[in-house]
Tab-separated table of C-alpha atoms and ligand atoms in Angstrom:
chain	number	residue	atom	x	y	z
G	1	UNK	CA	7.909	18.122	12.080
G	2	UNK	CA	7.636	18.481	7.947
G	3	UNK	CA	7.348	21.687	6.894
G	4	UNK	CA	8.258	21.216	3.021
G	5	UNK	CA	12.260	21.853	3.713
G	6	UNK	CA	14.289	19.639	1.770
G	7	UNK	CA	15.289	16.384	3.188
G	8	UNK	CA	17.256	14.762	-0.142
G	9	UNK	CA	19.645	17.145	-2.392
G	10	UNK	CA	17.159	17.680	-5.181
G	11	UNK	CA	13.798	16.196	-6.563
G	12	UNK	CA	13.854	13.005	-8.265
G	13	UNK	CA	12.847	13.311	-11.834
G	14	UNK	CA	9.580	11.047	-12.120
G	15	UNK	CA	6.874	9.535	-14.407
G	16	UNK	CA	3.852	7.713	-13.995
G	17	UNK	CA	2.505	4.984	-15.975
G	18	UNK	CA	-1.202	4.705	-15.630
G	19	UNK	CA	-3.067	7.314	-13.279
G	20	UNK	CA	-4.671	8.992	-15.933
G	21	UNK	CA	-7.671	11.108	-16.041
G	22	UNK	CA	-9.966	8.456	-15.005
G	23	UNK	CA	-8.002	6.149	-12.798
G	24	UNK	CA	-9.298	6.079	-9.637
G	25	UNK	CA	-5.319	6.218	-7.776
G	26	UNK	CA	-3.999	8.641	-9.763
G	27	UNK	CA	-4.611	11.684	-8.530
G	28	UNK	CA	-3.478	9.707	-4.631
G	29	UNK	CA	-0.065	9.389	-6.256
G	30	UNK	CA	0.684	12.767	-7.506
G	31	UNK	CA	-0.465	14.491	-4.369
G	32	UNK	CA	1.952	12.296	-2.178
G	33	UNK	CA	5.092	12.740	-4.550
G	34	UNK	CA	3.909	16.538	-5.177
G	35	UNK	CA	3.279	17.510	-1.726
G	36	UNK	CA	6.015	18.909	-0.363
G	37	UNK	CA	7.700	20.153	-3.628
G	38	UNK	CA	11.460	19.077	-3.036
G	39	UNK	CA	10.832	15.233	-3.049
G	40	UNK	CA	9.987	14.898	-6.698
G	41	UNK	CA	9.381	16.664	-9.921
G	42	UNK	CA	6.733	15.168	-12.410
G	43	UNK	CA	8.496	15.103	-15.684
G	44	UNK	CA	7.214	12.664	-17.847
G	45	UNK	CA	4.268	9.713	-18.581
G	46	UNK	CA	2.747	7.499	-20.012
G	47	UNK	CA	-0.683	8.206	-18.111
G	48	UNK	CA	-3.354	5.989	-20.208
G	49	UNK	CA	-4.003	3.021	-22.107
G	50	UNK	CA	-5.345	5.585	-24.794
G	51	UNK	CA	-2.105	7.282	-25.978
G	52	UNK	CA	-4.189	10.853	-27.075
G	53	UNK	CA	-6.180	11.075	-23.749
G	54	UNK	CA	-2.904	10.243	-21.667
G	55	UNK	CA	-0.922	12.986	-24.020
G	56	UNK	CA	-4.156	15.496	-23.152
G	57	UNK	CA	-4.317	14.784	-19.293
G	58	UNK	CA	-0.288	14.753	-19.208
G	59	UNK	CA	0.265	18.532	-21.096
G	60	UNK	CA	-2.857	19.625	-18.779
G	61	UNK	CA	-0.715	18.551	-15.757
G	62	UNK	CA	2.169	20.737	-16.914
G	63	UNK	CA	4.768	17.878	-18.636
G	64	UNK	CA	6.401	18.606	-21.671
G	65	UNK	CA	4.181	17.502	-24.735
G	66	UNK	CA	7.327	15.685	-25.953
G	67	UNK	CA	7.695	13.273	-23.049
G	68	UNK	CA	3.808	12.526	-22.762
G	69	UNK	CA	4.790	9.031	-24.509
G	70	UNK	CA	2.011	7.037	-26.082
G	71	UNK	CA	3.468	3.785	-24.126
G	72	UNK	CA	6.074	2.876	-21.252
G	73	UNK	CA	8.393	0.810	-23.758
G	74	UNK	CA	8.690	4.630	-25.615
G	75	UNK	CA	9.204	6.635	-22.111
G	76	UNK	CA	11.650	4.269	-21.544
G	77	UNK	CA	13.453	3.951	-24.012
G	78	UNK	CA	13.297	8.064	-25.083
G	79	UNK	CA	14.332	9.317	-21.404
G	80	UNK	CA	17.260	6.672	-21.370
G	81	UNK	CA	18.926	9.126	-24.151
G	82	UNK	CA	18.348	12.105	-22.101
G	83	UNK	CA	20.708	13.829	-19.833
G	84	UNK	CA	17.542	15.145	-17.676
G	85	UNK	CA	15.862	11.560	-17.831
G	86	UNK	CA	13.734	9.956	-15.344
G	87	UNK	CA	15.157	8.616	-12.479
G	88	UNK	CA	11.902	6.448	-10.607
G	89	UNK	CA	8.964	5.324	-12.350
G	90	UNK	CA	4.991	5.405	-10.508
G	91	UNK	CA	3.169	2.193	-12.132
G	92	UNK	CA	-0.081	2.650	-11.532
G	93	UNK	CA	-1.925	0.604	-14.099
G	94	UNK	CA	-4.282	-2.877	-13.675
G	95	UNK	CA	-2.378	-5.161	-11.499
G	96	UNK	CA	-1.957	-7.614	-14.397
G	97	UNK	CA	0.459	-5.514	-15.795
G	98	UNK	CA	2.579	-4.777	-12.488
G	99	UNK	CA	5.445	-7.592	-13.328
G	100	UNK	CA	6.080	-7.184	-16.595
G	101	UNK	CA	6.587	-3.192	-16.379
G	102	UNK	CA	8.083	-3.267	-13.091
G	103	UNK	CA	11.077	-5.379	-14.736
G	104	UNK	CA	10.878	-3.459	-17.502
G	105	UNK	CA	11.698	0.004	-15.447
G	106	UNK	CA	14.429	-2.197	-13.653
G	107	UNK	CA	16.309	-3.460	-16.669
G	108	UNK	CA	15.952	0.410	-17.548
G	109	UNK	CA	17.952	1.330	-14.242
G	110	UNK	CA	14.995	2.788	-12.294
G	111	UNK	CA	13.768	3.139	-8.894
G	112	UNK	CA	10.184	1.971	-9.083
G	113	UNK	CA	7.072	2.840	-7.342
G	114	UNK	CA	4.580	0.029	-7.843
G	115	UNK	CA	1.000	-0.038	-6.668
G	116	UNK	CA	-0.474	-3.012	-4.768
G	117	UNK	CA	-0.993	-6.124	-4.900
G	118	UNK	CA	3.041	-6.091	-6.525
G	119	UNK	CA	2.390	-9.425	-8.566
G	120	UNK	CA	0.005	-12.208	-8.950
G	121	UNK	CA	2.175	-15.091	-7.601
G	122	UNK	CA	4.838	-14.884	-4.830
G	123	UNK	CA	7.777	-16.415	-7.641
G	124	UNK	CA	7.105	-13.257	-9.286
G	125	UNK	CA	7.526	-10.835	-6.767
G	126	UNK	CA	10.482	-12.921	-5.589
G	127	UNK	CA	12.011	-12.196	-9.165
G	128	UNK	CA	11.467	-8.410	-8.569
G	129	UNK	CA	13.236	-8.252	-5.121
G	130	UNK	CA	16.292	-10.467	-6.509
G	131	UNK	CA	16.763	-8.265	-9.885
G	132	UNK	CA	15.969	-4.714	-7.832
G	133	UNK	CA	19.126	-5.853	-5.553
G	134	UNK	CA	21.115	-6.929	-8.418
G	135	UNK	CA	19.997	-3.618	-10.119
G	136	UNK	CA	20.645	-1.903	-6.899
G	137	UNK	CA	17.355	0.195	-7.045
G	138	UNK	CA	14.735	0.852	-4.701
G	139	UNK	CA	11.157	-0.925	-5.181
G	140	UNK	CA	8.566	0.407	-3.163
G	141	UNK	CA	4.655	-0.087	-2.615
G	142	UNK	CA	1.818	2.222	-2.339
G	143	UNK	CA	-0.109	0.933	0.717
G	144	UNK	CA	-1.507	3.893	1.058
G	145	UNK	CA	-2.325	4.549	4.489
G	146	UNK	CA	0.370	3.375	5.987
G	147	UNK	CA	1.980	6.667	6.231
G	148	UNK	CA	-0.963	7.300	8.682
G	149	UNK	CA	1.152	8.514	11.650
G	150	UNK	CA	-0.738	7.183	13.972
G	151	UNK	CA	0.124	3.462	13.098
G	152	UNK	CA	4.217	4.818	14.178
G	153	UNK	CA	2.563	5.457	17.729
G	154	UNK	CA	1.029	1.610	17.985
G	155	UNK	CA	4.377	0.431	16.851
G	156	UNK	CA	6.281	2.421	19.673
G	157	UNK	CA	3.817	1.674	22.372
G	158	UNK	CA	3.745	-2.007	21.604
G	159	UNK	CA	7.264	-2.080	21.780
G	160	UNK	CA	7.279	-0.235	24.725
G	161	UNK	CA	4.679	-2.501	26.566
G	162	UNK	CA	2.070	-0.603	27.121
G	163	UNK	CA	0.126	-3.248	25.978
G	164	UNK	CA	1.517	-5.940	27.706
G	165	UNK	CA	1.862	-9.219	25.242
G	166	UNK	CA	-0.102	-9.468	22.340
G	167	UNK	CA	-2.878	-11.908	22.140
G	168	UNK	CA	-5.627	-10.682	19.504
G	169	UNK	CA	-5.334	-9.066	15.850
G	170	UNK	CA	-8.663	-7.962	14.814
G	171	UNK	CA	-8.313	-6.160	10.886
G	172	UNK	CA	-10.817	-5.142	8.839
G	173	UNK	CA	-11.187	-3.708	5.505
G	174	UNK	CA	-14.781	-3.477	4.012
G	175	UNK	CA	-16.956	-0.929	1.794
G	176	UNK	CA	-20.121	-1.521	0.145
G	177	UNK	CA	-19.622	-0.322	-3.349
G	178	UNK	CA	-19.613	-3.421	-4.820
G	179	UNK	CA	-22.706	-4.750	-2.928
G	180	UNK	CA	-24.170	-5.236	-6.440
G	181	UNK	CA	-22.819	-6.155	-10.102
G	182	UNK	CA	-24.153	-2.781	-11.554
G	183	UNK	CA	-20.506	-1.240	-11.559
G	184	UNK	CA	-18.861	-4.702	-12.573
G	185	UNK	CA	-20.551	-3.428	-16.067
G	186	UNK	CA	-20.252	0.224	-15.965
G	187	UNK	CA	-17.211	1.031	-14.225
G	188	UNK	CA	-13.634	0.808	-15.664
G	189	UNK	CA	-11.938	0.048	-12.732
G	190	UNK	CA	-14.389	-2.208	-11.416
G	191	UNK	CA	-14.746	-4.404	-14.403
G	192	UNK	CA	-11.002	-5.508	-14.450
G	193	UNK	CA	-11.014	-6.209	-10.689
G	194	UNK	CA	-13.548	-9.370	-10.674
G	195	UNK	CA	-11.356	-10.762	-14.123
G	196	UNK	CA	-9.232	-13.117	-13.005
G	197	UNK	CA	-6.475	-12.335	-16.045
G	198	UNK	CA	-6.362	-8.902	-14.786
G	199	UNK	CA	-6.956	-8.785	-11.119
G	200	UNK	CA	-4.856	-12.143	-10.474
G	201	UNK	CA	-6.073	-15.111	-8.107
G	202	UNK	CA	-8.261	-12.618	-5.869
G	203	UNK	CA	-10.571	-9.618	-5.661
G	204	UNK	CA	-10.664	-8.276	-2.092
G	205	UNK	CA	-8.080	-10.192	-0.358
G	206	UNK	CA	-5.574	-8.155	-3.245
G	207	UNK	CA	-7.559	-5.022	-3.360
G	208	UNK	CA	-7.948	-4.626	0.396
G	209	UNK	CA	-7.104	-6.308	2.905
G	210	UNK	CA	-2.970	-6.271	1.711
G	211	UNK	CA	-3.185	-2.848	2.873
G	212	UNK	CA	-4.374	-3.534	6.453
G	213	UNK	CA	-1.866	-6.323	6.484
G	214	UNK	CA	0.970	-4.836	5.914
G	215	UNK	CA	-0.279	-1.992	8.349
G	216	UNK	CA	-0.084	-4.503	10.963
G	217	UNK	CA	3.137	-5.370	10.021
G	218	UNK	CA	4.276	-2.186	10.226
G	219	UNK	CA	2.491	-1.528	13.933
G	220	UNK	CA	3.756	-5.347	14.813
G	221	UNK	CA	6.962	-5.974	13.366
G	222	UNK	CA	7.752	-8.785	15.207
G	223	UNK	CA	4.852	-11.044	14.653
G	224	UNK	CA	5.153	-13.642	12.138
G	225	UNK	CA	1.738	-15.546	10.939
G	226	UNK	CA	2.526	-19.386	11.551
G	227	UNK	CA	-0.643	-20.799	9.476
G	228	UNK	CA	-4.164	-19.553	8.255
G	229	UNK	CA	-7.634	-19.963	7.327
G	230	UNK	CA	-9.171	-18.534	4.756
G	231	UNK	CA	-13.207	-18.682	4.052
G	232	UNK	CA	-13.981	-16.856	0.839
G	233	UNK	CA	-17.667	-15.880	-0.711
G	234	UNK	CA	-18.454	-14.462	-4.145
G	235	UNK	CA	-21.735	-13.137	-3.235
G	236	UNK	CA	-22.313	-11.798	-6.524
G	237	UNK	CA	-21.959	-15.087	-8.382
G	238	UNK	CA	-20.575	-13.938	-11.838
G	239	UNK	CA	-17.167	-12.666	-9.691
G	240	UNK	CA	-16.335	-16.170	-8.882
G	241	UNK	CA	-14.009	-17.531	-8.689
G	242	UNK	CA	-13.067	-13.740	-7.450
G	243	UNK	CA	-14.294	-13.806	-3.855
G	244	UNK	CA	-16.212	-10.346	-2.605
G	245	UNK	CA	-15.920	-11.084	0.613
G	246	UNK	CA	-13.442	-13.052	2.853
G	247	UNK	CA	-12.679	-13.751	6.454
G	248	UNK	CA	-9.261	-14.851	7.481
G	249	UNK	CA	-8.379	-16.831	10.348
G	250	UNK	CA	-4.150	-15.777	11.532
G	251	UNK	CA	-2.108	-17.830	14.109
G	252	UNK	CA	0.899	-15.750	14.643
G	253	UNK	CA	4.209	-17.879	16.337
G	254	UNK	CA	4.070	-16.158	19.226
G	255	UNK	CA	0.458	-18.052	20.197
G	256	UNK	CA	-1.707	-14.431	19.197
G	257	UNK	CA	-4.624	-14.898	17.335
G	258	UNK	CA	-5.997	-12.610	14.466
G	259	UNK	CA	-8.935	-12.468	11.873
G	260	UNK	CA	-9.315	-10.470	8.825
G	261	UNK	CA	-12.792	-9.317	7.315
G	262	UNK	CA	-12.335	-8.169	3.836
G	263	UNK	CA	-15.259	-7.301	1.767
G	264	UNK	CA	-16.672	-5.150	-1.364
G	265	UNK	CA	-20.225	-6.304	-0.423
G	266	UNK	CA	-20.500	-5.065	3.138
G	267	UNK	CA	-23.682	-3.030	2.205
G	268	UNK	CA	-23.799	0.808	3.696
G	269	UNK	CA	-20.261	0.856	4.856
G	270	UNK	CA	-18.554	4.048	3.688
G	271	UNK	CA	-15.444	3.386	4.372
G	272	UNK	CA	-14.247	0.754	7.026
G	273	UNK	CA	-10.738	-0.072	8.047
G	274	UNK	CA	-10.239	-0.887	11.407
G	275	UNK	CA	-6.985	-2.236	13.248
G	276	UNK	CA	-7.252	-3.267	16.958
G	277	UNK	CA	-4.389	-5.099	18.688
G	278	UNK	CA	-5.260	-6.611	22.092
G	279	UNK	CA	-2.510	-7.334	24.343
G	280	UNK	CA	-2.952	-8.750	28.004
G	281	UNK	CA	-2.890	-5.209	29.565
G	282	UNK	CA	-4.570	-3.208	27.196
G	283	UNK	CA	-5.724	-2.462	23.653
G	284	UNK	CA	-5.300	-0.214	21.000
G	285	UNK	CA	-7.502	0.922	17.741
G	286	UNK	CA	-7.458	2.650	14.978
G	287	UNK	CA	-9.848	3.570	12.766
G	288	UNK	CA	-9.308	5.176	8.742
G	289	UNK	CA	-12.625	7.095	9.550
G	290	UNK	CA	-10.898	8.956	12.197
G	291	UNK	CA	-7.026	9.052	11.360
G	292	UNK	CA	-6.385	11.458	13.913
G	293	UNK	CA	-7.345	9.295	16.940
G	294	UNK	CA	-5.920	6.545	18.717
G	295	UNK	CA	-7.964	4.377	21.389
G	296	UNK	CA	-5.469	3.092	23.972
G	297	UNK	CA	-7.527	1.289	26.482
G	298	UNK	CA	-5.602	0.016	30.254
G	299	UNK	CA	-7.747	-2.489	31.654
G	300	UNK	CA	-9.352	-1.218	34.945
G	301	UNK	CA	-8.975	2.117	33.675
G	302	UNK	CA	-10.889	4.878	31.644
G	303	UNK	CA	-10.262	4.858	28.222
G	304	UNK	CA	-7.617	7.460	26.513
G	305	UNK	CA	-8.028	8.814	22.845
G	306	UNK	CA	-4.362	9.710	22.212
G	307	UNK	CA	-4.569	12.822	19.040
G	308	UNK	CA	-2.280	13.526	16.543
G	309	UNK	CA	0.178	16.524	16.899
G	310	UNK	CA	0.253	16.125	20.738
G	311	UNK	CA	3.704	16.164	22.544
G	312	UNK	CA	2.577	13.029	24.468
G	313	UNK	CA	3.248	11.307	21.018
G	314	UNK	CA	6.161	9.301	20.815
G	315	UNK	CA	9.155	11.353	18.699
G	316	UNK	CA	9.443	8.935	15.855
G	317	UNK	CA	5.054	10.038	15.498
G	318	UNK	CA	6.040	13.957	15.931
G	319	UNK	CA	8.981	13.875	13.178
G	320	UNK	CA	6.329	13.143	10.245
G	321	UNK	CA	4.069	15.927	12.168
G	322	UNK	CA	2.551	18.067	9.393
G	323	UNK	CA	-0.058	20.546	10.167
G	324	UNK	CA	0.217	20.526	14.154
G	325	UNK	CA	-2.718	19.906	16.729
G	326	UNK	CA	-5.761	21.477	16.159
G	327	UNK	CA	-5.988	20.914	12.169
G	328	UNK	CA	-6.639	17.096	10.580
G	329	UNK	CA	-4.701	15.278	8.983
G	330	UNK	CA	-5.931	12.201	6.571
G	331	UNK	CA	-5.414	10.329	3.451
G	332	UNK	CA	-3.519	12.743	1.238
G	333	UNK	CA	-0.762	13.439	4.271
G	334	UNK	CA	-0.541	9.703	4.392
G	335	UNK	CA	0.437	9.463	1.138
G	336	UNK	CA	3.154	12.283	1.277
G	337	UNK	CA	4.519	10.609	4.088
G	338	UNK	CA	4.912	7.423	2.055
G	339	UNK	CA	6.375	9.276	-0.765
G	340	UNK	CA	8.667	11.523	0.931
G	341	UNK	CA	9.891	7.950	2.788
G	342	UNK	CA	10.597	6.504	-0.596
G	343	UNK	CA	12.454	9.594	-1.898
G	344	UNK	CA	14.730	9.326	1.158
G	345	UNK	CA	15.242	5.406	0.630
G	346	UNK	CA	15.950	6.260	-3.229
G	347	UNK	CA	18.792	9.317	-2.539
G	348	UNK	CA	20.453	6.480	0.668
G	349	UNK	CA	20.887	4.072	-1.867
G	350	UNK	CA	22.143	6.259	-4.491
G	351	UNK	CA	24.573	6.967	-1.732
G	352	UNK	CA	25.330	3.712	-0.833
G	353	UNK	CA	23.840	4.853	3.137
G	354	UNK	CA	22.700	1.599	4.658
G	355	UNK	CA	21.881	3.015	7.866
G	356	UNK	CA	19.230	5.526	6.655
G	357	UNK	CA	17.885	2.720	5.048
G	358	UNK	CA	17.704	0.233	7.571
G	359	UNK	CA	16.013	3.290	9.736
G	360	UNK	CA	13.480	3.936	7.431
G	361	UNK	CA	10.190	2.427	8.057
G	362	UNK	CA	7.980	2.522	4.724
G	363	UNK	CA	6.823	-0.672	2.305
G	364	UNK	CA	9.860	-2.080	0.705
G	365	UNK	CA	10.054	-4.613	-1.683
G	366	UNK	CA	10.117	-6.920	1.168
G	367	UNK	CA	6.693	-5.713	2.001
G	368	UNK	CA	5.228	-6.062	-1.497
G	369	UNK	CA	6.338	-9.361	-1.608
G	370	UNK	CA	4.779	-10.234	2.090
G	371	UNK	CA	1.651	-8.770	1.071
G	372	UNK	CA	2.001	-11.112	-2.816
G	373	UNK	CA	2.678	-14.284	-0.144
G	374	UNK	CA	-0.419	-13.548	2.135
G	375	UNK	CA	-3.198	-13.085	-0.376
G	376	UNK	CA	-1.569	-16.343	-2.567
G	377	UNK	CA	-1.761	-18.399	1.334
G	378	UNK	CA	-4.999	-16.987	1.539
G	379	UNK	CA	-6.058	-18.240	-2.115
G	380	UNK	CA	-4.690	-21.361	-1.539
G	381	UNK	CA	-6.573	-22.310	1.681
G	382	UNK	CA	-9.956	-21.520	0.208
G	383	UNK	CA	-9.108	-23.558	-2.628
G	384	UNK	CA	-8.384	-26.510	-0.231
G	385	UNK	CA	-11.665	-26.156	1.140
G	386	UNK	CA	-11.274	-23.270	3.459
G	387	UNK	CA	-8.189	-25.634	5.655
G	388	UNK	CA	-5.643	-24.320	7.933
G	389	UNK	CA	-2.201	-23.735	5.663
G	390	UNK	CA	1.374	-23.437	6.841
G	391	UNK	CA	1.743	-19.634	6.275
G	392	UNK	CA	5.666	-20.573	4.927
G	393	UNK	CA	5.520	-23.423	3.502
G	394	UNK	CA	2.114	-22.702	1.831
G	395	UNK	CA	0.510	-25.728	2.053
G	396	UNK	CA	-2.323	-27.359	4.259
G	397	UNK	CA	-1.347	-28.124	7.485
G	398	UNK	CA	-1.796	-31.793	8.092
G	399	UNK	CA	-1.104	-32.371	11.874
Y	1	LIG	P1	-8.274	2.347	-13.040
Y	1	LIG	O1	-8.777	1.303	-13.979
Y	1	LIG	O2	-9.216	3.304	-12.432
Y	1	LIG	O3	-7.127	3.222	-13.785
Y	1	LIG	C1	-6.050	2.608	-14.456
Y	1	LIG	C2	-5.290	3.676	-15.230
Y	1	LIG	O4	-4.158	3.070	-15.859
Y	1	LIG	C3	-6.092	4.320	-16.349
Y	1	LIG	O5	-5.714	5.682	-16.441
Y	1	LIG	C4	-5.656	3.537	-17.586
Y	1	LIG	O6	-5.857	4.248	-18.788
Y	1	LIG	C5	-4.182	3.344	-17.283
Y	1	LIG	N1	-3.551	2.201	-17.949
Y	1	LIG	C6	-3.974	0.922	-18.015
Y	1	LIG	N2	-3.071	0.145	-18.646
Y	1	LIG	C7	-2.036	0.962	-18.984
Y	1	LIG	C8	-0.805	0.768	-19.660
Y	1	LIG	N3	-0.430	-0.438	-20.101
Y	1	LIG	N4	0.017	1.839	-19.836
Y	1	LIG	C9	-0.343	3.070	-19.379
Y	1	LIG	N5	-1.505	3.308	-18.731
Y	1	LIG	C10	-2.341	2.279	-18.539
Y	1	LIG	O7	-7.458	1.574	-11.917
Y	1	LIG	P2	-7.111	2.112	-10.450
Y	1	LIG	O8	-8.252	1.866	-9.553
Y	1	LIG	O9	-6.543	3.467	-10.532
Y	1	LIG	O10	-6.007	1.032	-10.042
Y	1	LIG	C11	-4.703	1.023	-10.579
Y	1	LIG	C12	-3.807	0.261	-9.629
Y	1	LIG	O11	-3.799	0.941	-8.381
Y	1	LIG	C13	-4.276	-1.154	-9.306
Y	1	LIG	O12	-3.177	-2.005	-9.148
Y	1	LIG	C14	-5.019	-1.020	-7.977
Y	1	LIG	O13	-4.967	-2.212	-7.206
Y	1	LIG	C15	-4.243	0.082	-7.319
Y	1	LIG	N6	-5.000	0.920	-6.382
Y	1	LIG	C16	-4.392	1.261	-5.214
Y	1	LIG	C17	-4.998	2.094	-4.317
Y	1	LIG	C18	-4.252	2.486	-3.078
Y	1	LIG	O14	-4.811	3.046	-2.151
Y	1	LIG	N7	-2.946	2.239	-3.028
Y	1	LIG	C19	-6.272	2.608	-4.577
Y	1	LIG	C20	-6.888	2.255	-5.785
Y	1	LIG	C21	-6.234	1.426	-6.690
């Protein structure tokens, strides 16, 4: 159980870049890292592309006016000659900018919190994991969800088989919100996601459905994708070559099956992220709309909805416990799960503890560059005409 104790000697001094007033992540960040109190301490930013609104919005959020810096080259380079300086930088700007100022806040000596998709192109994210380890610094990923404790339970039941071999992956991760092109015009955030230079090679596939991927890496550690299909649409034509909506066709090694739906045009869907894992006893499913329910389903047998905070749950579930049964946990707990994860990876490899962080189950670099190498496959494959392509290798399969 978390109950706001301290689980590393003292908070991490830590910045964000980006997240400003009216980012639509920011605020996701700051109550992860902030939750508990004793993970980290927000001590500096450079929170906007507009230096005086990011100054404004940092001073309101209680940092010193002095290290509200107009720019991350400045925050750098003006908390490197500080005793007190920051120790792990948030980047949560337009994923365009994700390479160049997460090597940046490496050749700084940083731990480095980067939000999705981590690059445009696999080589790059590649070049991040090999200078992180040569900087010996911690790189992790804000899939944010994934600190849903629920997906901890489908990991240990799997392995336990209670689900009996797995056969079928079905992911999804769809909204409507972008059913039209009216926010492609008005909305900030919007408008860079369907620009190529700014979004990278994809809209959806980056925006989305790397979350529910890695989710199902994290539930299925052991299944590798061994080629895949990908069919992309830009229903609203001025996005292309940006696709809105996507569905992905997975062959794991193992002879499972998967599909991903990903889409921004799925009209009248509020919110809609949906794993279910199909084995050849049983099934499970999760839903984001109700992240405090699991569907385990024995065929022959009635169906169970296991709930969070019961002692039934498996003890890796019950260790990130928050609130107890009874009350609901959701996105924001997520997030200070993944947080408070990363803060513990940070202080083990400060301390040179390579069990704690082999233990630890959060998205590591390895993750961000996994998620960097599925939506590229994906890319690819479409390009090719929608063809099967060698998920490794990346290229079409031709036998
Ligand atoms: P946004 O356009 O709403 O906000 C971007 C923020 O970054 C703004 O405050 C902007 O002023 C600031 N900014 C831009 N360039 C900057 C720079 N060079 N230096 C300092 N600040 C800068 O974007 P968003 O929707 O918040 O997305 C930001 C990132 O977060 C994207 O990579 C996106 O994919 C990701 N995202 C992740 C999740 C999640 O659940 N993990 C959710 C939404 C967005």
């Amino acid at each position: 159980m978390i109950n706001g104790e301290k689980r590393i000697g003292r908070p991490l001094r830590w910045a964000m870049i980006g997240g400003g007033r009216h980012s639509q992540v920011g605020y996701k960040h700051r109550t992860g890292a902030l939750r508990d109190n004793t993970a980290f301490q927000l001590v500096a930013g450079a929170f906007d592309i507009d230096p005086e609104r990011g100054k404004d919005f940092g001073v309101n959020l209680g940092v010193a006016e002095e290290r509200c810096y107009p720019n991350y080259q400045s925050m750098f380079r003006n908390e490197a000659e500080r005793e007190d300086g920051i120790e792990v930088v948030t980047i949560a700007t337009p994923n365009g900018t994700h390479y160049e100022i997460t090597m940046a806040a490496l050749a700084a000596g940083l731990h480095v919190i980067c939000e999705k998709p981590l690059t445009f192109t696999t080589a790059e994210a590649e070049e991040i994991q090999a200078f992180a380890e040569k900087q010996g610094k911690i790189v992790g990923v804000t899939y944010g969800y994934s600190g849903n404790i629920l997906l901890l339970q489908m990991r240990a039941m799997i392995a336990q088989g209670k689900i009996g071999d797995i056969r079928m992956v079905e992911l999804q991760y769809t909204h409507g919100f972008a059913a039209t092109d009216e926010n492609d015009r008005k909305s900030e955030g919007q408008k860079w996601r369907v620009d190529p230079k700014i979004a990278g090679p994809s809209f959806v596939l980056g925006d989305l459905a790397t979350h529910t991927y890695y989710m199902s890496q994290l539930i299925m550690p052991q299944m590798k994708i061994s080629k895949l299909l990908c069919d992309r649409q830009s229903f609203v034509g001025s996005r292309a070559p940006l696709e809105d909506n996507a569905y992905v066709m997975m062959h794991y090694e193992n002879g499972a099956v998967g599909r991903m739906w990903t889409s921004a045009v799925n009209a009248g869907c509020m919110d809609g992220q949906r794993i279910r894992i199909v084995g050849s006893k049983a099934s499970l499913e999760w839903w984001d709309s109700k992240p405090n329910e699991l569907l385990y389903e024995v065929q022959g047998q009635p169906s169970q909805t296991l709930v969070r905070g019961m002692d039934y749950l498996d003890e890796t579930v019950n260790a990130y416990e928050r609130l107890a049964a009874l009350h609901q946990e959701g996105l924001s707990d997520a997030w200070a799960n993944l947080y408070l994860n990363i803060a513990i990876a940070i202080d083990a490899k400060e301390r040179g503890d390579e069990e704690t962080l082999n233990k630890l189950i959060y998205a590591d670099i390895n993750a961000g560059v996994e998620g960097v190498r599925w939506v590229e496959t994906c890319v690819r494959s479409a390009e090719n005409g929608s063809v099967w392509v060698n998920f490794d290798a990346g290229v079409p399969v031709t036998s």
